[in-house]
mmCIF file of C-alpha atoms in Angstrom:
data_model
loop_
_atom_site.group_PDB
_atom_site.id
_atom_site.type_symbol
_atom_site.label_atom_id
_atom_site.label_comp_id
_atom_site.label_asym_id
_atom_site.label_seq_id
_atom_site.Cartn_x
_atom_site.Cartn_y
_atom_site.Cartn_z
ATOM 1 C CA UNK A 1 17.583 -24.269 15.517
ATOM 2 C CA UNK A 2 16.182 -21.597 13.183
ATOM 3 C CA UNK A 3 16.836 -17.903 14.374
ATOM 4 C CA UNK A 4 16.938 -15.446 12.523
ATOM 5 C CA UNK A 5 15.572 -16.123 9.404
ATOM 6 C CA UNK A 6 13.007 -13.664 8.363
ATOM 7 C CA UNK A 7 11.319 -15.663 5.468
ATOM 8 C CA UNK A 8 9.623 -18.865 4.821
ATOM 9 C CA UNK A 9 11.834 -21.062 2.540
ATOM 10 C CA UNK A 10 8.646 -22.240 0.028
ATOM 11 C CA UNK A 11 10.768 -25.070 -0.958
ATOM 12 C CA UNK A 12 12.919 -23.201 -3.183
ATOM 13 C CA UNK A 13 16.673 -21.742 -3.574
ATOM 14 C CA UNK A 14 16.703 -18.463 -2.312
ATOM 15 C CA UNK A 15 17.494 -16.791 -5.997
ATOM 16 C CA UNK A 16 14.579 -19.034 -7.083
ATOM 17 C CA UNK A 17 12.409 -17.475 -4.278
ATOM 18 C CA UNK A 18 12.916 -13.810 -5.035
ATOM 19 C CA UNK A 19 12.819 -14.331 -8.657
ATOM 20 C CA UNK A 20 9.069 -15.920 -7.826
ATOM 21 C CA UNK A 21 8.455 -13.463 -5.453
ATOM 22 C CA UNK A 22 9.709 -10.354 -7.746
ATOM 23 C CA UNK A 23 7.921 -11.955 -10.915
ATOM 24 C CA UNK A 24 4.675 -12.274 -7.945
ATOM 25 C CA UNK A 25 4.571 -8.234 -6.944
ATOM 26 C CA UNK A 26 4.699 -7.578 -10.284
ATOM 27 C CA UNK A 27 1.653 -9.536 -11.282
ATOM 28 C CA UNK A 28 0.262 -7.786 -8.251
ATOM 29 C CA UNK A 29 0.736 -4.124 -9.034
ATOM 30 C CA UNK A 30 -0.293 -4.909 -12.622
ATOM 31 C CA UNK A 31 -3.569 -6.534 -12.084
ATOM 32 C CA UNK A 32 -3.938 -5.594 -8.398
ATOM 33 C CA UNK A 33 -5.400 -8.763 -7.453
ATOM 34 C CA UNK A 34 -3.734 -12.705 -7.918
ATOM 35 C CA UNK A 35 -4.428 -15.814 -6.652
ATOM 36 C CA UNK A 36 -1.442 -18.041 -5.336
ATOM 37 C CA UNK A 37 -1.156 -20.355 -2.032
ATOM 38 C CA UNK A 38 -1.621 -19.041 0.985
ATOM 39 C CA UNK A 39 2.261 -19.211 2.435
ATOM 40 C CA UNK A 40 2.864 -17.337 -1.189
ATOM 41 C CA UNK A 41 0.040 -14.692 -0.150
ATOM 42 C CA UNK A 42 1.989 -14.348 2.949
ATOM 43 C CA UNK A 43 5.026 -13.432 1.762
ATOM 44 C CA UNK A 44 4.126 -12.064 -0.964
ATOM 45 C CA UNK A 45 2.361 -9.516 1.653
ATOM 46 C CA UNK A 46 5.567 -8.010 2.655
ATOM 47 C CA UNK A 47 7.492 -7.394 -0.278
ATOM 48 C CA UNK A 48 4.359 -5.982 -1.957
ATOM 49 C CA UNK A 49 3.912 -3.768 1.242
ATOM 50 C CA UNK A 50 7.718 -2.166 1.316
ATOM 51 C CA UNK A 51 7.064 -1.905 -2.819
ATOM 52 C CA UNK A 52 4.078 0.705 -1.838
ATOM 53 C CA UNK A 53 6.285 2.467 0.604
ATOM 54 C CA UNK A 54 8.987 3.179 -1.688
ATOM 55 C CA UNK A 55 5.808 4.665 -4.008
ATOM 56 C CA UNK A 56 4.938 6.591 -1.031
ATOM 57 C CA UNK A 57 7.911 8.292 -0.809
ATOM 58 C CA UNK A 58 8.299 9.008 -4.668
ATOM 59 C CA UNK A 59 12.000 10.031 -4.589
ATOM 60 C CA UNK A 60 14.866 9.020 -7.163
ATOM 61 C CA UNK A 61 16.409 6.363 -4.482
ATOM 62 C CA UNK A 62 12.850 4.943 -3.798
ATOM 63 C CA UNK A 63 12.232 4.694 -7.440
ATOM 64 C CA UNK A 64 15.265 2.583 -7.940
ATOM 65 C CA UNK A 65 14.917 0.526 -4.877
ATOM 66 C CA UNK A 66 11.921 -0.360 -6.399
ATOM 67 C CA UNK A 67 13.097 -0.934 -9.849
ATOM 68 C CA UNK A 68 15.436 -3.821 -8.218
ATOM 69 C CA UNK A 69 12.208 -5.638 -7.242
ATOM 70 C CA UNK A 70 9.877 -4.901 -10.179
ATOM 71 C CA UNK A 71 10.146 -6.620 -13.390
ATOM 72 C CA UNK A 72 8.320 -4.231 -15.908
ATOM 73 C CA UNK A 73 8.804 -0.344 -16.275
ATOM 74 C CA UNK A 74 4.694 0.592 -17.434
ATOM 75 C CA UNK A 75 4.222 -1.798 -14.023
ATOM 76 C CA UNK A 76 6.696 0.889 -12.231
ATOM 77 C CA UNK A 77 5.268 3.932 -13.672
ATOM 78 C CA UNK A 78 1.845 2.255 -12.230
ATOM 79 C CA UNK A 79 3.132 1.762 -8.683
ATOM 80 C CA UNK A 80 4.184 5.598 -8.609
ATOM 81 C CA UNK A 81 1.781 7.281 -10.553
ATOM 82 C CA UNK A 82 -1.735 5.264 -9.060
ATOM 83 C CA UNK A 83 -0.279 3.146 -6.421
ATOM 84 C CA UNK A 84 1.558 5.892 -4.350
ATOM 85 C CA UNK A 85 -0.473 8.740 -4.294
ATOM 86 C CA UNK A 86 -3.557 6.199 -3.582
ATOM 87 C CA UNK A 87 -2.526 5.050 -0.369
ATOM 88 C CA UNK A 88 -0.513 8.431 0.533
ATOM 89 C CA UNK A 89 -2.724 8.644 3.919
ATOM 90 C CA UNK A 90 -2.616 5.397 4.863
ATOM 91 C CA UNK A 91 0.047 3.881 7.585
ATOM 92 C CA UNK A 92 0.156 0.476 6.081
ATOM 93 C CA UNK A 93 -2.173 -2.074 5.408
ATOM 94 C CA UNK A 94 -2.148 -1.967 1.853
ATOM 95 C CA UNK A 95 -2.669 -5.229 0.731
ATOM 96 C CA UNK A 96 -5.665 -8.177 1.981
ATOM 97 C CA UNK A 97 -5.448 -11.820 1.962
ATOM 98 C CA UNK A 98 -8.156 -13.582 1.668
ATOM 99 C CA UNK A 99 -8.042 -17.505 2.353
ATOM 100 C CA UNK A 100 -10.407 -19.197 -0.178
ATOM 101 C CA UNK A 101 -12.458 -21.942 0.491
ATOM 102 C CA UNK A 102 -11.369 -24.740 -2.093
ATOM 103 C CA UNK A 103 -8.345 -26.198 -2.038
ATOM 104 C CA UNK A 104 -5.935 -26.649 -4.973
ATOM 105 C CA UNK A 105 -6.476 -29.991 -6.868
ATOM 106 C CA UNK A 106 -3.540 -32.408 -7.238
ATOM 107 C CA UNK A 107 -1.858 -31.150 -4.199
ATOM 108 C CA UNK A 108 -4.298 -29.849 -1.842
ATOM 109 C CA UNK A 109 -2.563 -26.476 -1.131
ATOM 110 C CA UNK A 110 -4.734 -23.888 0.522
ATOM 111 C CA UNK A 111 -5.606 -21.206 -1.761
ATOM 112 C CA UNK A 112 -6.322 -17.646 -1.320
ATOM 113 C CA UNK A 113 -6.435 -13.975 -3.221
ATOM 114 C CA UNK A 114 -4.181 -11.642 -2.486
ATOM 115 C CA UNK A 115 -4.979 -7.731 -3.405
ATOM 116 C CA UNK A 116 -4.878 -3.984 -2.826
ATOM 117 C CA UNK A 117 -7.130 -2.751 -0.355
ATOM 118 C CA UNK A 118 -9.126 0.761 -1.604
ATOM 119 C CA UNK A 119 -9.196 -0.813 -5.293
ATOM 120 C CA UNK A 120 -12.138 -0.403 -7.543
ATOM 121 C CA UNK A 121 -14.267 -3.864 -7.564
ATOM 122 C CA UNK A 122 -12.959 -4.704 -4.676
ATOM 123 C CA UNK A 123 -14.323 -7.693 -2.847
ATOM 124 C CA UNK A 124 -14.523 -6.171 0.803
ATOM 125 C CA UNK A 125 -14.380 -1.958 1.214
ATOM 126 C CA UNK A 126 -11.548 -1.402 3.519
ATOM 127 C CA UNK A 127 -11.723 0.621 6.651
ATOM 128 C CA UNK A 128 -10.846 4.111 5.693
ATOM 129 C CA UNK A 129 -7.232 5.525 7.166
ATOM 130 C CA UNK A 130 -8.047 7.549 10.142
ATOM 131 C CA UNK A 131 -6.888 10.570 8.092
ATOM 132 C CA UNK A 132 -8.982 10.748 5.623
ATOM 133 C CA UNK A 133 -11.775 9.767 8.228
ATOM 134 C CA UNK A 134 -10.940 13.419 10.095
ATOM 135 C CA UNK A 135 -10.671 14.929 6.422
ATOM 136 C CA UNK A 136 -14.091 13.746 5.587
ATOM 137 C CA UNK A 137 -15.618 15.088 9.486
ATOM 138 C CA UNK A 138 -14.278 18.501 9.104
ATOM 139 C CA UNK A 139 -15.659 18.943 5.002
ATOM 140 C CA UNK A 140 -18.946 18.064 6.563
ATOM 141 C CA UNK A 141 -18.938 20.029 9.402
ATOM 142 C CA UNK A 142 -16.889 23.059 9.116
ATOM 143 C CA UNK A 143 -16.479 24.920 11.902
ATOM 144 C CA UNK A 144 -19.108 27.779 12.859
ATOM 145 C CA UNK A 145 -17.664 31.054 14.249
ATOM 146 C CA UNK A 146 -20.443 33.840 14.712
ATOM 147 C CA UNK A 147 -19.870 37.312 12.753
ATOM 148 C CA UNK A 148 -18.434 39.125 16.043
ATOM 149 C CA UNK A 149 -15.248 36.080 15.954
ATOM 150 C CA UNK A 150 -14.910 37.060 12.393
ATOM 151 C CA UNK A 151 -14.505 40.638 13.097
ATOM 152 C CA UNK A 152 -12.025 39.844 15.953
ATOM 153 C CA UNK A 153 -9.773 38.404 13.590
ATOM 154 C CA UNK A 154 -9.876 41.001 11.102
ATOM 155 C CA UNK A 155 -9.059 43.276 13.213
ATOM 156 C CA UNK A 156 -6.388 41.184 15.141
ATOM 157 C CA UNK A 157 -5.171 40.170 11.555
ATOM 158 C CA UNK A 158 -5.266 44.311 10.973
ATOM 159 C CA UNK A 159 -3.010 44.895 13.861
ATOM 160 C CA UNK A 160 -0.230 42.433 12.913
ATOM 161 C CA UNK A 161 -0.024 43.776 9.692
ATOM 162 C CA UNK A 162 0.194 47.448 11.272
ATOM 163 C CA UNK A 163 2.933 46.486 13.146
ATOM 164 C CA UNK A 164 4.636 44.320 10.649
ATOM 165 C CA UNK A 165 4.770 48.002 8.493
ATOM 166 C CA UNK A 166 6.358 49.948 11.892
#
């Protein structure tokens, strides 16, 4: 029986597998788009995923944890100087896989692209993150107070600092 075993095998040694993989992610954050099988794609997927979270967090232990995975420094510099601050309000979701409709030739293998969502030229505009979706409501329709709520909190505002001097 199998359990417990997070990954797919791919038919390979597992130092073969993460060298593919690593060499993969860093095709991936360098042209931001590759196309690969679709059990690649898949795992691919979620070391490309916990790559972007470590560029989310931007500190010195994140930057080496992600050094271990990617292969070239300008590729490193790219994950947490556009990659990291791109998806900084979004909760995951960062990359798409998209099955393609032909088949490899000589093997059959199904095909498909695997990419960064919120890209320019992507193929399909992502959902936005729900954050930047309130972000976006409140620049377009900022909140109305009437002149008498403005002087109420001047003059509340007035009082504090009054008794702030006391």
């Amino acid at each position: 029986m199998r359990k417990g075993n997070a990954f797919r095998q791919l038919s390979r040694m597992p130092k073969h597998k993460w060298a593919m993989l690593r060499n993969m992610v860093t095709s991936l954050i360098k042209h931001e788009r590759i196309e690969t099988t679709m059990p690649k794609a898949k795992e691919l997927r979620r070391v490309a995923e916990k790559v972007i979270g470590w560029a989310k967090d931007g500190s010195l232990h994140a930057r080496r944890m992600a050094d271990k995975i990617v292969r070239e420094k300008p590729v490193l510099s790219k994950l947490f100087e556009v990659l990291g601050p791109r998806y900084q309000d979004r909760e995951g979701g960062y990359t798409r896989v998209l099955q393609l409709a032909r088949r490899r030739q000589g093997d059959n293998a199904p095909m498909a692209i695997i990419e960064y969502v919120d890209r320019p030229g992507e193929i399909r505009a992502a959902r936005p993150p729900p954050a930047r979706l309130a972000r976006a409501m409140v620049a377009a329709n900022p909140p109305q107070i009437s002149s008498e709520q403005a002087d109420q909190l001047t003059a509340d505002q007035d009082d504090s600092t009054e008794s702030a001097k006391k």
